[in-house]
XYZ file of C-alpha atoms in Angstrom:
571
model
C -67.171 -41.296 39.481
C -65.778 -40.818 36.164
C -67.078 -37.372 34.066
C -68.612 -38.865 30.857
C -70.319 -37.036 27.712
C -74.135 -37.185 28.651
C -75.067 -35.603 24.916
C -76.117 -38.370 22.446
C -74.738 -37.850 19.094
C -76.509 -38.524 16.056
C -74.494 -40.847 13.179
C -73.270 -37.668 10.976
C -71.827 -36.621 14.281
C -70.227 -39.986 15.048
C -68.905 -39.950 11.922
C -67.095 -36.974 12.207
C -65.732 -37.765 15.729
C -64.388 -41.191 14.410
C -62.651 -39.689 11.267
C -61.471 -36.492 13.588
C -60.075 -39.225 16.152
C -58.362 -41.043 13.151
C -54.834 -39.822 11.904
C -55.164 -37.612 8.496
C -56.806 -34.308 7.649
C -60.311 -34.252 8.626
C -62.909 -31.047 7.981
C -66.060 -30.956 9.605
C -68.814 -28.376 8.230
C -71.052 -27.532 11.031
C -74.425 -25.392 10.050
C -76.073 -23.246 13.131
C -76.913 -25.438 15.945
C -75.319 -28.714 15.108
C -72.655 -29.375 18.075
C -69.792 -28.542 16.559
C -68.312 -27.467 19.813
C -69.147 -30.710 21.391
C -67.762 -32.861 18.619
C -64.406 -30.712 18.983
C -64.690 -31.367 22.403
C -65.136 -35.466 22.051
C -62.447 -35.801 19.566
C -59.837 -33.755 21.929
C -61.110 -36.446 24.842
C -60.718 -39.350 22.639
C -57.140 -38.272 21.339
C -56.261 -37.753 24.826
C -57.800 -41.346 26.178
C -56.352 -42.994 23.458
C -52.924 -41.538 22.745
C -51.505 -40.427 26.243
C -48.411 -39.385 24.967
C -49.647 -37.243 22.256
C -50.143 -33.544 23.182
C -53.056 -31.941 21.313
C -53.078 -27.765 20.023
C -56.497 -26.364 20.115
C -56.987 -23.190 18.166
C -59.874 -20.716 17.625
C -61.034 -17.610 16.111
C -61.915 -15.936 19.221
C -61.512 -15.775 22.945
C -65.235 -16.390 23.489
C -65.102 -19.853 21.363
C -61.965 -20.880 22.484
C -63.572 -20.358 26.755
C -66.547 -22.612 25.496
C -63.902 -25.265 24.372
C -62.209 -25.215 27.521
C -65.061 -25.152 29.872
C -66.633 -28.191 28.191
C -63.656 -30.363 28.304
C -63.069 -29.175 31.851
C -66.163 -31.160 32.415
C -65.260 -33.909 31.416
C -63.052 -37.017 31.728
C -60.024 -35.139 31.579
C -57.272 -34.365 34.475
C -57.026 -30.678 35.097
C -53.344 -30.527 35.226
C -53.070 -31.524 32.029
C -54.787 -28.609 30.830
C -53.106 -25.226 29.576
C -54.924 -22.226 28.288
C -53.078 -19.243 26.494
C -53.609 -15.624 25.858
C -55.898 -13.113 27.604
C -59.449 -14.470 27.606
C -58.695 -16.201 30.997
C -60.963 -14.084 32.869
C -64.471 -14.357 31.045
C -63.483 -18.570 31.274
C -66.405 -20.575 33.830
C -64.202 -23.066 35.017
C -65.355 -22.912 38.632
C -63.202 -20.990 39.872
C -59.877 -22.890 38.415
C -57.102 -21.266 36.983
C -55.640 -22.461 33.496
C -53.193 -19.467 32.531
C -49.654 -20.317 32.766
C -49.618 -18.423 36.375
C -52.623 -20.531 37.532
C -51.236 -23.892 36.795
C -48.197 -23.462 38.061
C -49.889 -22.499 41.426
C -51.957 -25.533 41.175
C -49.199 -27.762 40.481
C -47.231 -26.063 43.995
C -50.376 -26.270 45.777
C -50.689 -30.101 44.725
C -47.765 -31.316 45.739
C -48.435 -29.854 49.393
C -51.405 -31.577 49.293
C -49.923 -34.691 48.194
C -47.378 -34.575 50.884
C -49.575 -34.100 53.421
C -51.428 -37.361 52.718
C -48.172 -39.222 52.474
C -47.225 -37.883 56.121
C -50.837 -39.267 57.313
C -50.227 -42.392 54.976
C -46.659 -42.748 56.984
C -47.790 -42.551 60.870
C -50.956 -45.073 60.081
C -47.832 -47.775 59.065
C -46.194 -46.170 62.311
C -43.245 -44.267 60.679
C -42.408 -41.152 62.359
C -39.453 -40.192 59.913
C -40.491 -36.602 58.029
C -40.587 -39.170 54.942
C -42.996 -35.822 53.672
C -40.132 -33.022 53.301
C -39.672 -32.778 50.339
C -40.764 -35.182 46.723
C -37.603 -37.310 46.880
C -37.846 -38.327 50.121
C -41.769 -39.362 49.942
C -40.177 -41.339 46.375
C -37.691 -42.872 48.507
C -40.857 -43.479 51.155
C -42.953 -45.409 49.130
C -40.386 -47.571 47.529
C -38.812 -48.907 50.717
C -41.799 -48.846 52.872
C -44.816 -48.466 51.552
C -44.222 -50.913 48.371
C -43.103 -53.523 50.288
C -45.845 -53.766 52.482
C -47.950 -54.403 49.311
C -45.588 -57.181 47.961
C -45.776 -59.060 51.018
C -49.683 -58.850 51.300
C -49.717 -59.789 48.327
C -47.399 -62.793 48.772
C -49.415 -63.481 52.231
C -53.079 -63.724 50.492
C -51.863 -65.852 47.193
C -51.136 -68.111 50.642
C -53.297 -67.845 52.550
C -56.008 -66.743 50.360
C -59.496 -66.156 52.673
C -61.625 -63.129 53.697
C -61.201 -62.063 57.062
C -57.141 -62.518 55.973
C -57.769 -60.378 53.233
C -59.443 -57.329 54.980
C -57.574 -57.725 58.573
C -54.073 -57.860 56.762
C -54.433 -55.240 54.671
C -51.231 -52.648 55.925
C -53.193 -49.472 54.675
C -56.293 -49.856 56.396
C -55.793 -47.069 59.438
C -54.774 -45.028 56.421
C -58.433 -45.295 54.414
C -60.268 -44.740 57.559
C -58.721 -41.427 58.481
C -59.617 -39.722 54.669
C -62.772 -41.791 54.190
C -63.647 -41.734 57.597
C -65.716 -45.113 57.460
C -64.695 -48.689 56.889
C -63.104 -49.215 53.733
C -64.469 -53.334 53.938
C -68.405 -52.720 54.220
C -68.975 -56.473 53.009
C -68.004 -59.850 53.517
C -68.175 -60.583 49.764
C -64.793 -61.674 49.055
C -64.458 -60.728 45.068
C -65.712 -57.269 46.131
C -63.257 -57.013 48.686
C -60.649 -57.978 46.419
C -61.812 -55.200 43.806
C -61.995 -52.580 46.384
C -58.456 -53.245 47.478
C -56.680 -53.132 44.414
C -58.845 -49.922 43.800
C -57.312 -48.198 47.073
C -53.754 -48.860 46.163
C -54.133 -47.163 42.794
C -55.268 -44.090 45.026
C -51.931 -44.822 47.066
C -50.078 -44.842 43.374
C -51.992 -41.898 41.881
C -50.665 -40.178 45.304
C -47.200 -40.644 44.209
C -47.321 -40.670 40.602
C -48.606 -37.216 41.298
C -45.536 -36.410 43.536
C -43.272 -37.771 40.973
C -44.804 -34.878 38.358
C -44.821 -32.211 40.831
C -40.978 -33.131 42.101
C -39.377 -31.035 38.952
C -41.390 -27.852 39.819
C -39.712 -28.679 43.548
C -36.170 -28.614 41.516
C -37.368 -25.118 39.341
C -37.202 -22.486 41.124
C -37.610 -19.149 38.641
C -40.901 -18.757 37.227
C -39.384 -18.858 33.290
C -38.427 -22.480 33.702
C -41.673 -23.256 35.098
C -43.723 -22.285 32.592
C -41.281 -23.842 30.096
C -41.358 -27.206 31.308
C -45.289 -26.682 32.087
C -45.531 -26.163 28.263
C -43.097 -28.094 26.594
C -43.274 -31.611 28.773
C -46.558 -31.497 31.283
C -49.386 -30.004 28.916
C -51.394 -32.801 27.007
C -53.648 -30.124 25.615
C -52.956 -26.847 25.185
C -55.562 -24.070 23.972
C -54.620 -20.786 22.551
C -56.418 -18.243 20.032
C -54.882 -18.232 16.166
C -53.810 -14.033 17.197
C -51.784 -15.586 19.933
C -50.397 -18.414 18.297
C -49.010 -15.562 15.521
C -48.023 -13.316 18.229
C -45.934 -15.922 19.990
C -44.156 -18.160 16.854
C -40.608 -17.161 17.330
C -40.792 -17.773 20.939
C -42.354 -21.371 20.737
C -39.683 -22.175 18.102
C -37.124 -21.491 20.322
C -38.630 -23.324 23.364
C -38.787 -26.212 20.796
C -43.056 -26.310 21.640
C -43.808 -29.757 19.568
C -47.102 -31.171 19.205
C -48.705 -33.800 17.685
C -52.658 -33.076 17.127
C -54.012 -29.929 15.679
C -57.858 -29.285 16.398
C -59.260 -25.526 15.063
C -62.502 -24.347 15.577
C -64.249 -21.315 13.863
C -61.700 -22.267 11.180
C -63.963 -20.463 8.486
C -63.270 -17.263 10.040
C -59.724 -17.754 10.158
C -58.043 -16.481 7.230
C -55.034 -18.364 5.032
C -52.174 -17.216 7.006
C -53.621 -17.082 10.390
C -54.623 -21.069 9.623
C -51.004 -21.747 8.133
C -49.471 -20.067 11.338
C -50.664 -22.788 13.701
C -49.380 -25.460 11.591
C -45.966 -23.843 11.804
C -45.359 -23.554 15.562
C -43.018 -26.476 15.780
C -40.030 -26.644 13.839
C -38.947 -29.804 12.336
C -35.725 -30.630 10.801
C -35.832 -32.786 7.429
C -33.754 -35.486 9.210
C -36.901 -35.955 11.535
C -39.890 -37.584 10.993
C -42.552 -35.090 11.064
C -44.890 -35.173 14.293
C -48.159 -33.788 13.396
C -50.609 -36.883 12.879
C -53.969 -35.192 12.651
C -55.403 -32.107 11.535
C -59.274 -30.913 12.401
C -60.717 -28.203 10.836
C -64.328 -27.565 12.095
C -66.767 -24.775 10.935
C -69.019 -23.100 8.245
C -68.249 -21.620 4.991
C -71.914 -20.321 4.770
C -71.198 -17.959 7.621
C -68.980 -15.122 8.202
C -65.491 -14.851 6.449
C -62.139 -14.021 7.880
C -62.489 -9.890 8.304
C -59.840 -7.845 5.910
C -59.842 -4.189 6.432
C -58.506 -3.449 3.228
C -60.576 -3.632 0.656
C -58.015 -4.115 -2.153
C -56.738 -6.949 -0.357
C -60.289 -8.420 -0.221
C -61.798 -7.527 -3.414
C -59.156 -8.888 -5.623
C -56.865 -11.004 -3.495
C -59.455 -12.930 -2.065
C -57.886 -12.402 1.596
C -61.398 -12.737 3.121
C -60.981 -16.695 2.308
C -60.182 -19.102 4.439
C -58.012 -22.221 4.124
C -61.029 -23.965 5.308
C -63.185 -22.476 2.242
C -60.412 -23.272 -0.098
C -60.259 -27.100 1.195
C -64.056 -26.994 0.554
C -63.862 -25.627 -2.679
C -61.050 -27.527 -3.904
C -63.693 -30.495 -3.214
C -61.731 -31.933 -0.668
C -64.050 -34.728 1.288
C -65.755 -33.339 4.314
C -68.809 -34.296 6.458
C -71.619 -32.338 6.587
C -73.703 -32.347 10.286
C -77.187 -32.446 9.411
C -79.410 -32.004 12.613
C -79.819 -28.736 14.460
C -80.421 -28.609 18.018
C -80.607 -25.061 19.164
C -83.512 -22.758 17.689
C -87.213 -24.102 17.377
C -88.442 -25.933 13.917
C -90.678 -22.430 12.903
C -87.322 -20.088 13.848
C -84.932 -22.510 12.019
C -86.424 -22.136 9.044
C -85.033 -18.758 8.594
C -81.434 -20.340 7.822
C -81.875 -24.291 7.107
C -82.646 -23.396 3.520
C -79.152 -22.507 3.353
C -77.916 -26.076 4.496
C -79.116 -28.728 1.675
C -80.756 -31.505 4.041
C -80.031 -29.835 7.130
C -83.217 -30.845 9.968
C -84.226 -30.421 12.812
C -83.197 -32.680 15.976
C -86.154 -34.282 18.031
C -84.952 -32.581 20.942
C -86.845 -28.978 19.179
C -89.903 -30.624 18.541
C -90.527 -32.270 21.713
C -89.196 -30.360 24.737
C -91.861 -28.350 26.038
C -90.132 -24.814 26.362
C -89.474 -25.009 22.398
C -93.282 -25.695 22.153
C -94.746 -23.295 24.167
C -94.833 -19.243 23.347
C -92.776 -17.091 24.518
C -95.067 -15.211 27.679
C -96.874 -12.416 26.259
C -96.230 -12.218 22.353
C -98.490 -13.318 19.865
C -95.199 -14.971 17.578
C -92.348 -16.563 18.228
C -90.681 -14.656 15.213
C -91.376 -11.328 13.515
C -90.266 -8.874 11.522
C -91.324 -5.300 13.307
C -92.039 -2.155 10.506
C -90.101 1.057 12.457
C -91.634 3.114 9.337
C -90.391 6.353 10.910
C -87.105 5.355 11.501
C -84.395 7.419 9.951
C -80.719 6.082 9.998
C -77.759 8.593 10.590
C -74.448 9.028 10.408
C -72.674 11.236 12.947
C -69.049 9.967 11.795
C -68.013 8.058 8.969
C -69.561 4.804 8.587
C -70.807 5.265 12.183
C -74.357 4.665 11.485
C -77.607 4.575 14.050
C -80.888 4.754 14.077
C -82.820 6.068 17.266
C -86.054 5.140 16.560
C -85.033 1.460 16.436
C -82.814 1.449 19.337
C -85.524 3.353 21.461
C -88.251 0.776 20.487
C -85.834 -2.088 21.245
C -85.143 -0.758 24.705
C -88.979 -0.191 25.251
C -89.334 -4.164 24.178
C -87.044 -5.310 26.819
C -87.913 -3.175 29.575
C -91.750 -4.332 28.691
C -90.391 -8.586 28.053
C -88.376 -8.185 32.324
C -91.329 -6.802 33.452
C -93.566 -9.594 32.218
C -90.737 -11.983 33.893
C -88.118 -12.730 31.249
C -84.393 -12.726 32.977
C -82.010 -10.167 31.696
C -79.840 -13.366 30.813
C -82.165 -14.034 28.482
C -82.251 -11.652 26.128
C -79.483 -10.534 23.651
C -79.977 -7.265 21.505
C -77.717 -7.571 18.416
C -77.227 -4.962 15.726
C -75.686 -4.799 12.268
C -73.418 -2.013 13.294
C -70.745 -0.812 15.727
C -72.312 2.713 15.792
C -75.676 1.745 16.604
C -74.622 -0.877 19.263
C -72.793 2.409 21.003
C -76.206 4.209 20.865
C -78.004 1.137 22.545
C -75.981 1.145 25.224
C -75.794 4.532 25.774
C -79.704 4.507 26.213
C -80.024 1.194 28.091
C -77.562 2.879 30.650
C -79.538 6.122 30.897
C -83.051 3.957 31.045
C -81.881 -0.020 32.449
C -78.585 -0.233 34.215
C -79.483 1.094 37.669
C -82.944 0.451 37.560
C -83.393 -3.066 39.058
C -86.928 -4.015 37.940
C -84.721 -4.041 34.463
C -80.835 -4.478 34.515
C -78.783 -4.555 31.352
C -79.336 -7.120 28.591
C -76.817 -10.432 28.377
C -75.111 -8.485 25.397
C -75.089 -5.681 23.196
C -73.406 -6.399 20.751
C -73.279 -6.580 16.789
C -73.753 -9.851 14.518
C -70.070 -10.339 13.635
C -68.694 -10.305 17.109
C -72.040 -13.012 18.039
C -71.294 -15.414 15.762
C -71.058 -18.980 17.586
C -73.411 -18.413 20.441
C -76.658 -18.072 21.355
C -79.558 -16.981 23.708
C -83.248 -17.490 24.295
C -84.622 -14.164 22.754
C -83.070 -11.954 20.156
C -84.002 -8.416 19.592
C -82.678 -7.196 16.017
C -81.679 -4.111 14.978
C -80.953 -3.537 10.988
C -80.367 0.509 11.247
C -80.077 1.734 7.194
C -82.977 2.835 5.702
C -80.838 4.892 2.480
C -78.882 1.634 1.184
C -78.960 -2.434 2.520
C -75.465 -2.165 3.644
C -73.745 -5.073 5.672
C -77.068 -7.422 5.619
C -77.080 -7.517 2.186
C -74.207 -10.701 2.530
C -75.942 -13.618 2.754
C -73.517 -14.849 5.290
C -74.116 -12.694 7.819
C -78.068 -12.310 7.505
C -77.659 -16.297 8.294
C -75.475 -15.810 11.101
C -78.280 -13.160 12.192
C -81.171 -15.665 11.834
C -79.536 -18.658 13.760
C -78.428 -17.004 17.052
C -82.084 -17.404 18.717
C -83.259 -20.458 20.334
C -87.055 -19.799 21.161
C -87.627 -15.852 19.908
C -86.517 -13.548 17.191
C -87.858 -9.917 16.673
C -86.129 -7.939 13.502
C -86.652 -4.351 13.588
C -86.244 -2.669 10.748
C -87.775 -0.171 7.769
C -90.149 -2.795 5.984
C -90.978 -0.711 3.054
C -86.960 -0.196 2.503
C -85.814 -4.276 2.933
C -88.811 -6.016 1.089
C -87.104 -4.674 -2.113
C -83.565 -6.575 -1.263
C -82.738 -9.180 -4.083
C -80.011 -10.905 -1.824
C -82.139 -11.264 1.661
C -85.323 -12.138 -0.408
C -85.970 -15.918 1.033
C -85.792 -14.947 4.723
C -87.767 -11.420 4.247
C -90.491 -13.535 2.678
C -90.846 -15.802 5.498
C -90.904 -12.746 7.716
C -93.053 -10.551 6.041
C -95.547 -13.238 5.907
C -96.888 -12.811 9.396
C -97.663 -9.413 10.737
C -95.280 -6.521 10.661
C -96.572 -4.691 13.754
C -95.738 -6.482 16.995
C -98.585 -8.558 18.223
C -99.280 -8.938 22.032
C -101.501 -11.232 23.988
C -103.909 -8.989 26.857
C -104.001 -12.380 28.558
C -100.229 -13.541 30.216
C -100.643 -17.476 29.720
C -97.241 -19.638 30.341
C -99.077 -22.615 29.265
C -100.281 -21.695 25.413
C -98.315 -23.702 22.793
C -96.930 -21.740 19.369
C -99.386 -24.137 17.548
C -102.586 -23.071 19.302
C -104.567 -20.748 17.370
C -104.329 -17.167 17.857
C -107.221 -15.453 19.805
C -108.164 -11.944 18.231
C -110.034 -10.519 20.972
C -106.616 -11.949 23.209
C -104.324 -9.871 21.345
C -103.860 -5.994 20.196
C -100.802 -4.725 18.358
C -97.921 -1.879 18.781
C -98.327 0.829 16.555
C -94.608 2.443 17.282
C -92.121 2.834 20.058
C -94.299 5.373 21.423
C -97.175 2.817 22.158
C -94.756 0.667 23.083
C -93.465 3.028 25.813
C -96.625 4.251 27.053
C -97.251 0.663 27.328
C -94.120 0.084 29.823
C -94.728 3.313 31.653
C -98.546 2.517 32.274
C -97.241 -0.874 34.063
C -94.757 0.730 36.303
């Protein structure tokens, strides 16, 4: 059974796969939420349907989008050995168990043609042919054109002939064959059209045997490694999948291979900068005496999020190194299309970040499903915005800030949240810095990791390094409290507000972030409901976010000392 998309796509998104599919540029501005992962996906599919000969270069920010990529179009209708992934994010990639470094598919390709040739040995001794027809590629070739094909041209000939049912099924030369592999009859009916479907669909198995033999029969010939992996790339891949660092690491030694390609699909492309966008472009080297190859260029991604990170300030401030070629495109007004339906973060949550996005709604999908209408077990609010009024940030190193009082309450949260029954898969804890995410896990090992009632979190991790995924719950973790620092960009307080699905908790110094001109619109939504977190007494799975809150069902958390006491008097 063929692997198909099972995700409906709404027009906008349609749109964008047709003009993606079609030759030309084509950019794609994706808000939080609104598949642009699976639209990437679909157009790769539908370049690879459609143009068989084309191979297609997928590019990405990170190793982390780059494994989503791949482990979507692994699911789908796409042969595996066409597949190549690059670089060094192999090992996070969920590909059940398959292998799609350079190393990998050369292994599979070895360990397919074994597996080939056994089933043309079996296919040999059920036509009664005791020759070792199976040594080696060639000979199984040689095999199936004196043997095996003319056994099919005859039937053939026989049934235009003699042209009934029982002929049909007690004729056909590859019947002991079928009934070893699928064990059963292969001619269940006496329906005679069926029969004649079902045997012109078992001798495209018998080609697709040998069409695979005939690809595996040059890495028979290759024998070093090197020429392997230089044929794999250069002649077998159909889509090949690296990060833009690799791509820039590796130039000179794809020219020289002569890599060519003729479909360039890049992902994240907002937080790529100029150069590491124009690198990409440049991996194949074409002569001005040849027509150029490249036929299509997608650029998907958000100019409202993050931008390409420059270290140097200079560079950043007043050579605008921190924009992207997909910024510039936008801002040069070249057409683009918009996707306008978010999928991932209930209606009340998304409203945090879809006032960014002119005309940007919600999908059905949020409104109906019943885990985005229910609470989340044992909190009054789905969002909230949590006053740590005696938190103090500090700085033991340079730009190293922390805060403890926020990364002890947050800790306190999520050991109380596993204890009420929320998986540690769940729950993300992001932060705004590098020095506070250090701190939280330094105190999530001391109190979590080898405690199993809790376990470590899905992530630590800070809001840069999160952008472009996503989890149920998100526990939020500002730190200053002497100057706004990093939140104060827009861009990132969005990416911030879009990475929960069904709960956000911010905790922060209320008194110090109300005042912030730049974060106004979300801190007014937020400070609008209470700023101590609100509990329920009573631990109801079935009580939707719309039903009216309870007073006498719910008491509040004066500071991560109540909080604690709170986890510790449930142990």
């Amino acid at each position: 059974m063929e692997k198909r998309n099972k995700i409906k796509f709404t027009p906008t998104q349609v749109k964008a796969i047709q003009t993606g599919t079609s030759e030309g540029l084509c950019l794609i501005v994706g808000p939080p939420g609104t598949g642009k992962t699976d639209i990437a996906v679909q157009i790769v599919s539908n370049i690879y349907h459609n143009c068989p000969n084309q191979r297609t270069l997928i590019v990405t920010h990170s190793n982390q989008a780059l494994n989503q990529l791949f482990e979507k179009i692994y699911k789908l209708d796409i042969n595996e050995r066409y597949l190549l992934r690059l670089g060094h994010g192999q090992k996070q990639l969920d590909a059940g168990g398959k292998d799609f470094t350079k190393s990998g598919r050369i292994d599979f390709w070895l360990n397919l043609r074994l597996e080939q040739l056994s089933k043309v040995d079996r296919l040999a001794k059920s036509i009664n042919i005791m020759d070792d027809v199976a040594y080696t590629c060639d000979t199984a070739t040689q095999f199936f054109s004196y043997h095996v094909l003319s056994r099919w041209e005859k039937y053939l000939s026989d049934c235009s002939t003699k042209g009934d049912n029982q002929f049909l099924i007690d004729h056909f030369p590859f019947t002991r064959f079928f009934e070893n592999v699928l064990k059963t009859n292969p001619f269940d009916t006496k329906d005679f059209e069926k029969n004649q479907i079902k045997i012109q669909s078992l001798w495209k198995e018998i080609q697709e045997i040998f069409n695979e033999i005939q690809e595996c029969q040059v890495f028979e010939l290759l024998k070093s490694p090197t020429d392997r992996y230089n044929y794999l790339l250069l002649k077998q891949s159909k889509i090949v999948a690296m990060t833009c660092t690799h791509a820039a690491m590796k130039r000179d030694e794809f020219i020289k291979l002569g890599f060519k390609f003729d479909n360039l699909v890049m992902e994240e492309s907002g937080q790529i900068s100029d150069i590491e966008s124009f690198i990409p472009l440049q991996l194949q080297n074409i002569n001005f005496s040849e027509k150029n190859r490249l036929k299509r260029v997608v650029l998907i991604g958000d100019h409202n999020q993050l931008p390409p990170v420059v270290k140097n300030q200079s560079l950043q401030k007043f050579s605008h190194f921190d924009q992207s070629l997909f910024t510039r495109l936008i801002r040069l007004q070249i057409p683009h299309i918009t996707l306008d339906r978010q999928g991932r973060s209930r209606p009340s949550i998304s409203q945090l970040f879809t006032w960014r996005y002119k005309g940007l709604e919600d999908l059905e999908i949020v409104k109906t499903k019943p885990e985005f209408q229910l609470s989340n077990l044992g909190f009054a609010y789905e969002y909230q915005l949590i006053d740590v009024d005696d938190g103090q940030e500090s700085e033991p190193a340079p730009y190293f800030y922390q805060n403890l009082q926020e990364a002890e309450y947050i800790v306190a949260t999520y050991q109380y949240m596993r204890m009420l029954g929320y998986s540690d898969n769940q729950i993300t804890i992001l932060t705004t810095y590098n020095g506070q995410k250090v701190l939280l896990r330094e105190i999530f090992n001391i109190k979590c990791k080898n405690n199993p009632l809790f376990g470590m979190p899905h992530k630590i991790t800070t809001i840069d390094k999160y952008q472009g995924q996503q989890n149920d719950i998100v526990l939020l973790s500002l730190v200053r409290t002497k100057s706004y620092g990093h939140i104060r960009d827009i861009r990132r307080l969005i990416v911030a507000m879009s990475r929960a699905r069904l709960g956000l908790y911010v905790f922060c110094k209320k008194q110090f972030f109300s005042n912030c001109y730049e974060t106004i619109t979300v801190f007014n939504k937020l400070l609008a409901r209470p700023t101590k977190l609100i509990l329920t007494k009573s631990q109801d799975q079935n009580r939707k976010i719309t039903d009216p809150l309870d007073s006498e069902n719910t008491f509040e958390i004066e500071n991560y000392s109540h909080m604690q006491a709170l986890v510790n008097s449930n142990l």
